[in-house]
Short mmCIF file of C-alpha atoms (C1' of nucleotides) in Angstrom, two decimals:
data_model
loop_
_atom_site.label_atom_id
_atom_site.label_comp_id
_atom_site.label_asym_id
_atom_site.label_seq_id
_atom_site.Cartn_x
_atom_site.Cartn_y
_atom_site.Cartn_z
CA UNK J 1 -0.01 -0.12 -0.06
CA UNK J 2 2.17 2.68 1.23
CA UNK J 3 5.88 3.62 0.15
CA UNK J 4 8.56 2.06 2.14
CA UNK J 5 9.97 5.32 3.15
CA UNK J 6 8.41 8.78 3.53
CA UNK J 7 9.28 12.27 4.18
CA UNK J 8 8.31 13.72 7.51
CA UNK J 9 5.74 15.86 6.03
CA UNK J 10 4.04 12.78 4.30
CA UNK J 11 4.39 10.71 7.71
CA UNK J 12 2.50 13.78 9.32
CA UNK J 13 -0.23 13.87 6.98
CA UNK J 14 -0.78 10.14 7.45
CA UNK J 15 -0.57 10.12 11.13
CA UNK J 16 -2.22 13.36 12.13
CA UNK J 17 0.94 14.04 14.18
CA UNK J 18 2.33 17.36 12.96
CA UNK J 19 5.73 17.56 11.70
CA UNK J 20 6.97 19.86 14.32
CA UNK J 21 5.73 17.37 16.96
CA UNK J 22 7.46 14.40 15.30
CA UNK J 23 10.67 16.40 15.48
CA UNK J 24 9.96 17.25 18.94
CA UNK J 25 9.28 13.77 20.02
CA UNK J 26 12.37 12.63 18.59
CA UNK J 27 14.47 15.43 20.33
CA UNK J 28 12.93 14.72 23.65
CA UNK J 29 13.55 11.03 23.32
CA UNK J 30 10.05 9.77 22.84
CA UNK J 31 11.01 8.57 19.50
CA UNK J 32 14.47 7.13 18.61
CA UNK J 33 16.37 9.12 15.91
CA UNK J 34 14.70 8.78 12.53
CA UNK J 35 16.63 7.30 9.47
CA UNK J 36 18.32 10.04 7.40
CA UNK J 37 18.81 10.37 3.76
CA UNK J 38 22.26 11.58 2.50
CA UNK J 39 21.01 15.01 2.43
CA UNK J 40 19.69 14.75 5.99
CA UNK J 41 16.19 14.23 5.47
CA UNK J 42 14.21 12.23 7.81
CA UNK J 43 12.42 8.98 6.47
CA UNK J 44 9.81 7.07 8.12
CA UNK J 45 8.62 3.36 7.32
CA UNK J 46 5.63 1.65 8.12
CA UNK J 47 6.63 0.83 11.72
CA UNK J 48 7.28 4.28 12.45
CA UNK J 49 3.82 5.32 11.45
CA UNK J 50 2.24 2.78 13.65
CA UNK J 51 4.16 4.34 16.56
CA UNK J 52 3.19 7.70 15.50
CA UNK J 53 -0.43 6.59 15.38
CA UNK J 54 -0.17 5.10 18.78
CA UNK J 55 1.18 8.34 20.15
CA UNK J 56 -1.64 10.24 18.45
CA UNK J 57 -4.28 8.03 19.79
CA UNK J 58 -2.76 8.24 23.23
CA UNK J 59 -2.50 12.01 23.11
CA UNK J 60 -6.06 12.13 22.10
CA UNK J 61 -6.99 10.17 25.36
CA UNK J 62 -5.27 12.84 27.14
CA UNK J 63 -2.00 10.98 28.35
CA UNK J 64 1.04 12.94 28.91
CA UNK J 65 4.10 12.41 26.86
CA UNK J 66 5.77 10.75 29.98
CA UNK J 67 2.96 8.44 30.42
CA UNK J 68 3.05 7.68 26.63
CA UNK J 69 6.73 7.03 27.06
CA UNK J 70 5.69 4.32 29.61
CA UNK J 71 2.91 2.80 27.26
CA UNK J 72 5.10 2.57 24.38
CA UNK J 73 7.82 0.69 26.45
CA UNK J 74 5.01 -1.67 27.53
CA UNK J 75 3.63 -1.93 24.02
CA UNK J 76 7.15 -2.92 22.75
CA UNK J 77 7.74 -5.45 25.45
CA UNK J 78 5.41 -8.46 24.26
CA UNK J 79 5.89 -10.02 27.76
CA UNK J 80 4.48 -7.26 29.71
CA UNK J 81 1.94 -7.78 32.35
CA UNK J 82 -1.23 -5.91 31.59
CA UNK J 83 -1.37 -4.78 35.02
CA UNK J 84 1.23 -2.16 34.37
CA UNK J 85 -0.66 -0.86 31.34
CA UNK J 86 -4.10 -0.91 33.39
CA UNK J 87 -2.45 0.96 36.36
CA UNK J 88 -1.35 3.96 33.85
CA UNK J 89 -4.76 4.00 32.34
CA UNK J 90 -6.36 4.23 35.80
CA UNK J 91 -3.99 6.94 36.84
CA UNK J 92 -5.20 8.78 33.84
CA UNK J 93 -8.73 8.13 34.67
CA UNK J 94 -8.18 9.55 38.15
CA UNK J 95 -6.55 12.52 36.65
CA UNK J 96 -9.38 13.37 34.45
CA UNK J 97 -12.18 12.62 36.89
CA UNK J 98 -10.46 15.08 39.13
CA UNK J 99 -10.00 17.69 36.69
CA UNK J 100 -13.59 17.36 35.64
CA UNK J 101 -14.87 17.46 39.15
CA UNK J 102 -12.75 20.68 39.72
CA UNK J 103 -14.22 22.27 36.54
CA UNK J 104 -17.68 21.00 37.23
CA UNK J 105 -17.57 22.82 40.49
CA UNK J 106 -16.57 26.02 38.91
CA UNK J 107 -19.14 25.73 36.07
CA UNK J 108 -21.99 25.11 38.72
CA UNK J 109 -20.94 28.11 40.83
CA UNK J 110 -20.91 30.41 37.67
CA UNK J 111 -24.29 28.93 36.49
CA UNK J 112 -25.93 29.85 39.81
CA UNK J 113 -24.45 33.27 39.56
CA UNK J 114 -25.28 33.93 36.06
CA UNK J 115 -28.88 32.90 36.80
CA UNK J 116 -29.17 35.40 39.43
CA UNK J 117 -27.86 38.24 37.31
CA UNK J 118 -30.31 39.93 35.19
CA UNK J 119 -27.72 40.77 32.34
CA UNK J 120 -29.45 44.24 31.22
CA UNK J 121 -28.35 47.69 31.20
CA UNK J 122 -28.41 47.99 35.13
CA UNK J 123 -25.33 47.87 37.05
CA UNK J 124 -26.51 45.53 39.65
CA UNK J 125 -24.58 42.18 39.35
CA UNK J 126 -24.47 39.33 41.71
CA UNK J 127 -21.34 37.89 39.77
CA UNK J 128 -19.42 40.97 40.68
CA UNK J 129 -20.88 40.87 44.26
CA UNK J 130 -19.57 37.37 44.79
CA UNK J 131 -16.08 38.06 43.10
CA UNK J 132 -15.80 41.19 45.54
CA UNK J 133 -16.94 39.39 48.50
CA UNK J 134 -14.22 38.89 50.85
CA UNK J 135 -15.55 35.62 52.61
CA UNK J 136 -14.48 32.93 50.28
CA UNK J 137 -12.54 29.97 51.40
CA UNK J 138 -8.89 29.74 50.67
CA UNK J 139 -9.30 26.65 48.11
CA UNK J 140 -5.74 25.32 48.66
CA UNK J 141 -5.76 22.64 45.48
CA UNK J 142 -3.90 23.01 42.46
CA UNK J 143 -5.63 24.89 39.77
CA UNK J 144 -6.48 23.88 36.33
CA UNK J 145 -7.86 26.98 34.89
CA UNK J 146 -7.66 29.56 32.20
CA UNK J 147 -8.92 30.01 28.74
CA UNK J 148 -11.57 32.49 28.36
CA UNK J 149 -9.42 34.11 25.69
CA UNK J 150 -10.75 37.53 25.71
CA UNK J 151 -8.79 40.64 24.98
CA UNK J 152 -8.05 42.72 27.90
CA UNK J 153 -9.40 45.89 26.76
CA UNK R 1 -8.39 45.60 62.12
CA UNK R 2 -5.52 45.50 59.39
CA UNK R 3 -2.64 47.78 59.06
CA UNK R 4 -2.84 50.54 56.63
CA UNK R 5 0.12 49.46 54.47
CA UNK R 6 1.28 45.90 54.11
CA UNK R 7 4.37 44.41 52.63
CA UNK R 8 3.86 42.12 49.57
CA UNK R 9 4.38 39.08 51.89
CA UNK R 10 1.66 40.07 54.35
CA UNK R 11 -0.64 40.85 51.37
CA UNK R 12 0.00 37.55 49.91
CA UNK R 13 -0.76 35.68 53.23
CA UNK R 14 -4.00 37.72 53.55
CA UNK R 15 -5.29 37.27 50.15
CA UNK R 16 -4.23 33.89 49.23
CA UNK R 17 -2.20 35.33 46.04
CA UNK R 18 1.41 34.41 45.96
CA UNK R 19 4.11 37.21 46.25
CA UNK R 20 5.29 36.00 42.96
CA UNK R 21 1.91 36.25 41.29
CA UNK R 22 1.29 39.64 42.73
CA UNK R 23 4.40 40.94 41.21
CA UNK R 24 3.53 39.15 37.94
CA UNK R 25 0.00 40.73 37.68
CA UNK R 26 1.52 44.13 38.11
CA UNK R 27 4.36 43.44 35.47
CA UNK R 28 1.73 42.43 32.85
CA UNK R 29 -0.54 45.23 33.77
CA UNK R 30 -3.37 43.45 35.57
CA UNK R 31 -2.70 45.65 38.61
CA UNK R 32 -1.40 48.97 38.49
CA UNK R 33 1.94 49.64 39.79
CA UNK R 34 2.06 49.39 43.65
CA UNK R 35 3.14 52.06 45.99
CA UNK R 36 6.62 51.86 46.93
CA UNK R 37 8.81 52.61 50.16
CA UNK R 38 12.13 54.66 49.92
CA UNK R 39 13.90 51.48 49.83
CA UNK R 40 11.70 50.24 46.88
CA UNK R 41 9.47 47.86 48.76
CA UNK R 42 5.94 47.38 47.64
CA UNK R 43 3.18 48.55 49.93
CA UNK R 44 -0.70 47.51 49.82
CA UNK R 45 -3.59 49.14 51.50
CA UNK R 46 -6.96 47.73 51.87
CA UNK R 47 -8.39 48.58 48.48
CA UNK R 48 -5.43 46.80 47.19
CA UNK R 49 -6.25 43.65 49.27
CA UNK R 50 -9.79 43.86 48.04
CA UNK R 51 -8.71 43.60 44.33
CA UNK R 52 -6.29 40.82 45.17
CA UNK R 53 -9.06 38.86 46.80
CA UNK R 54 -11.23 39.53 43.91
CA UNK R 55 -8.61 38.24 41.43
CA UNK R 56 -8.25 35.23 43.55
CA UNK R 57 -11.77 34.43 43.47
CA UNK R 58 -11.87 34.83 39.72
CA UNK R 59 -8.86 32.58 39.18
CA UNK R 60 -10.56 30.00 41.53
CA UNK R 61 -13.46 30.06 39.01
CA UNK R 62 -11.21 29.28 36.26
CA UNK R 63 -11.31 32.87 34.59
CA UNK R 64 -7.95 33.73 32.59
CA UNK R 65 -6.15 36.73 33.35
CA UNK R 66 -7.49 38.42 30.10
CA UNK R 67 -10.97 37.73 31.47
CA UNK R 68 -10.30 38.91 35.01
CA UNK R 69 -8.62 42.22 33.51
CA UNK R 70 -12.21 42.87 31.84
CA UNK R 71 -14.15 41.71 34.96
CA UNK R 72 -11.80 44.10 36.93
CA UNK R 73 -12.60 47.03 34.70
CA UNK R 74 -16.51 46.41 34.91
CA UNK R 75 -16.15 46.00 38.78
CA UNK R 76 -14.58 49.49 38.91
CA UNK R 77 -17.28 51.22 36.68
CA UNK R 78 -19.93 51.67 38.83
CA UNK R 79 -22.32 52.33 35.98
CA UNK R 80 -21.35 49.09 33.92
CA UNK R 81 -24.48 47.28 32.39
CA UNK R 82 -24.55 43.95 34.15
CA UNK R 83 -25.08 42.42 30.69
CA UNK R 84 -21.36 42.66 30.06
CA UNK R 85 -20.32 40.83 33.09
CA UNK R 86 -23.07 38.12 32.43
CA UNK R 87 -21.54 37.68 28.89
CA UNK R 88 -18.10 37.09 30.16
CA UNK R 89 -19.31 34.68 32.80
CA UNK R 90 -21.42 32.70 30.27
CA UNK R 91 -18.38 32.46 27.93
CA UNK R 92 -16.51 30.98 30.81
CA UNK R 93 -19.21 28.67 31.48
CA UNK R 94 -19.07 27.60 27.96
CA UNK R 95 -15.35 26.99 27.97
CA UNK R 96 -15.70 24.83 31.03
CA UNK R 97 -18.49 22.86 29.64
CA UNK R 98 -16.61 22.24 26.43
CA UNK R 99 -13.52 21.05 28.22
CA UNK R 100 -15.50 19.00 30.55
CA UNK R 101 -17.28 17.22 27.65
CA UNK R 102 -13.85 16.68 26.13
CA UNK R 103 -12.34 15.18 29.13
CA UNK R 104 -15.55 13.16 30.01
CA UNK R 105 -15.14 11.55 26.48
CA UNK R 106 -11.65 10.46 27.23
CA UNK R 107 -12.53 9.12 30.49
CA UNK R 108 -15.43 7.21 29.54
CA UNK R 109 -13.15 5.74 26.78
CA UNK R 110 -10.49 4.86 29.03
CA UNK R 111 -12.99 3.37 31.54
CA UNK R 112 -14.26 1.02 28.96
CA UNK R 113 -10.85 -0.03 27.92
CA UNK R 114 -9.58 -0.56 31.47
CA UNK R 115 -12.83 -2.47 32.29
CA UNK R 116 -12.03 -4.79 29.53
CA UNK R 117 -8.25 -5.19 30.87
CA UNK R 118 -7.84 -8.10 33.22
CA UNK R 119 -4.87 -6.17 34.49
CA UNK R 120 -2.88 -9.28 35.71
CA UNK R 121 0.43 -10.75 34.67
CA UNK R 122 -0.60 -11.85 31.25
CA UNK R 123 0.43 -9.48 28.33
CA UNK R 124 -3.01 -9.56 26.69
CA UNK R 125 -4.33 -5.89 26.82
CA UNK R 126 -7.16 -4.41 25.09
CA UNK R 127 -5.85 -0.91 26.17
CA UNK R 128 -2.65 -1.36 24.22
CA UNK R 129 -4.73 -3.00 21.31
CA UNK R 130 -6.78 0.07 21.14
CA UNK R 131 -3.75 2.37 21.01
CA UNK R 132 -2.17 0.30 18.43
CA UNK R 133 -5.24 0.01 16.20
CA UNK R 134 -4.63 2.09 13.09
CA UNK R 135 -8.47 3.02 12.52
CA UNK R 136 -9.12 5.90 14.82
CA UNK R 137 -10.55 9.01 13.54
CA UNK R 138 -8.46 12.00 13.14
CA UNK R 139 -10.11 14.22 16.13
CA UNK R 140 -9.46 17.70 14.64
CA UNK R 141 -10.46 19.43 17.76
CA UNK R 142 -8.06 21.49 20.19
CA UNK R 143 -6.92 19.13 22.82
CA UNK R 144 -6.55 19.79 26.52
CA UNK R 145 -4.76 17.14 27.92
CA UNK R 146 -1.80 15.90 29.90
CA UNK R 147 -1.03 15.56 33.57
CA UNK R 148 -0.38 11.95 34.29
CA UNK R 149 2.75 12.90 35.73
CA UNK R 150 4.83 9.77 35.54
CA UNK R 151 8.50 9.23 35.24
CA UNK R 152 9.55 8.31 31.67
CA UNK R 153 11.59 5.19 32.79
"C1'" DC M 1 26.70 45.22 64.70
"C1'" DT M 2 25.14 40.72 63.54
"C1'" DT M 3 21.52 37.74 62.31
"C1'" DG M 4 17.74 36.11 59.89
"C1'" DA M 5 13.74 37.13 57.63
"C1'" DC M 6 12.10 39.65 53.95
"C1'" DC M 7 12.48 42.32 49.83
"C1'" DT M 8 14.17 43.37 45.07
"C1'" DT M 9 15.16 41.97 40.18
"C1'" DC M 10 16.37 38.67 36.66
"C1'" DC M 11 16.66 34.05 35.00
"C1'" DC M 12 15.09 29.30 34.14
"C1'" DA M 13 11.44 25.39 33.91
"C1'" DT M 14 7.14 23.73 33.19
"C1'" DC M 15 4.13 21.31 29.07
"C1'" DA M 16 2.70 20.68 24.47
"C1'" DT M 17 2.31 23.13 20.67
"C1'" DG M 18 2.89 26.53 16.82
"C1'" DG M 19 5.00 30.42 14.15
"C1'" DG M 20 8.64 32.07 11.70
"C1'" DA M 21 13.44 32.95 9.79
"C1'" DA M 22 17.56 31.41 7.21
"C1'" DG M 23 19.35 28.30 4.52
"C1'" DC M 24 19.65 23.87 1.87
"C1'" DC M 25 17.59 20.05 -1.22
"C1'" DC M 26 14.69 18.07 -4.69
"C1'" DC M 27 12.12 17.97 -8.70
"C1'" DA M 28 9.61 19.72 -12.65
"C1'" DT M 29 9.59 23.01 -15.93
"C1'" DC M 30 11.19 26.20 -19.32
"C1'" DG O 1 21.38 24.05 -17.51
"C1'" DA O 2 18.87 27.47 -15.09
"C1'" DT O 3 15.09 28.58 -12.28
"C1'" DG O 4 11.39 28.46 -9.20
"C1'" DG O 5 8.53 26.67 -5.73
"C1'" DG O 6 7.62 23.85 -1.99
"C1'" DG O 7 9.72 20.88 1.37
"C1'" DC O 8 13.20 19.99 4.52
"C1'" DT O 9 16.79 21.39 8.03
"C1'" DT O 10 18.01 23.76 12.61
"C1'" DC O 11 17.40 27.33 15.69
"C1'" DC O 12 14.83 30.97 18.36
"C1'" DC O 13 10.52 32.70 20.31
"C1'" DA O 14 5.79 32.69 22.28
"C1'" DT O 15 2.21 30.76 24.62
"C1'" DG O 16 -0.33 30.89 30.28
"C1'" DA O 17 0.19 30.74 35.11
"C1'" DT O 18 2.98 29.42 38.19
"C1'" DG O 19 6.95 28.13 41.07
"C1'" DG O 20 12.20 27.78 41.89
"C1'" DG O 21 16.25 29.90 42.77
"C1'" DA O 22 20.32 33.04 42.73
"C1'" DA O 23 22.27 37.55 43.97
"C1'" DG O 24 22.06 41.28 46.48
"C1'" DG O 25 19.69 45.17 49.21
"C1'" DT O 26 16.83 46.04 53.67
"C1'" DC O 27 14.74 45.96 58.07
"C1'" DA O 28 14.16 44.64 62.82
"C1'" DA O 29 15.31 42.28 66.77
"C1'" DG O 30 18.81 40.89 69.74
#
DNA sequence: CTTGACCTTCCCATCATGGGAAGCCCCATC
DNA sequence: GATGGGGCTTCCCATGATGGGAAGGTCAAG
């Protein structure tokens, strides 16, 4: 089907991992150094594409690059115990559940506040009142926030 | 109750915003330059503490610093229409809901896979089988992932 | 006057990703 | 054979919010 050896751009197109990221994965050791042509161009074979798709899928499931390194090692070890893989997956599930719960709490609070805010031309605003209230608990947990993405003006 | 003028460390303790972050908020323009002593030490009054607690609360609700800049401007404008505040809040709610849905999808997939994986000493592993399968859809959305936090060894 | 806690600025790291510049390479077309 | 365009190389920079740490000045208590 596919050519025996593809350039990085072709490999990127076929796996959904950008050329930039393929180079970065190599530079950080997640991938072994790619084969090079005489001119220095990287070349990828079927096995490399398979690995890249593996990485892509793992990223889509939210695994960190460190976790993927572990998963790749287990994948390559045909004698691995599945317990190791399951442990990594469950750790990731726990991470996701924790972050989801955190954001769910934020969302619910904001929904209550937004519901109480008439949102018209008048200045009275329960949302600002809440933000300005000095009686909020310290909330010592690690935050995973951000991304409203509005201009500061 | 409180002193009229506090050092950055005191202000940090009383507001839950670290001294590092207070300096950073000032450097990036979220906060106006603080008053300084002759020796160059920053000093904060009651109004500053109020603003810092406002920022802290907004961060705890997941607002980005850009969004907080907007919220602070509205907060200071006593004639603002509450509609503007509500719009920012609803944008943030939408962001949170989108990210929650994304992570919920990842978590559910992983839960199904983990359920199918016996997790013992045998090498058979549906989780690795899924990752290695070449038939996953491209998934073109922006990813909000990471954080398994394992060593790469 | 010493000591220790605190302040200042500056640089670096995170985590994964993209943008862009400068320069080389390859192929097709004229 | 020259030329042009697109792809490849490496290197630097930015993101977003946060912390760590170094080098050096300051303040207050002893």
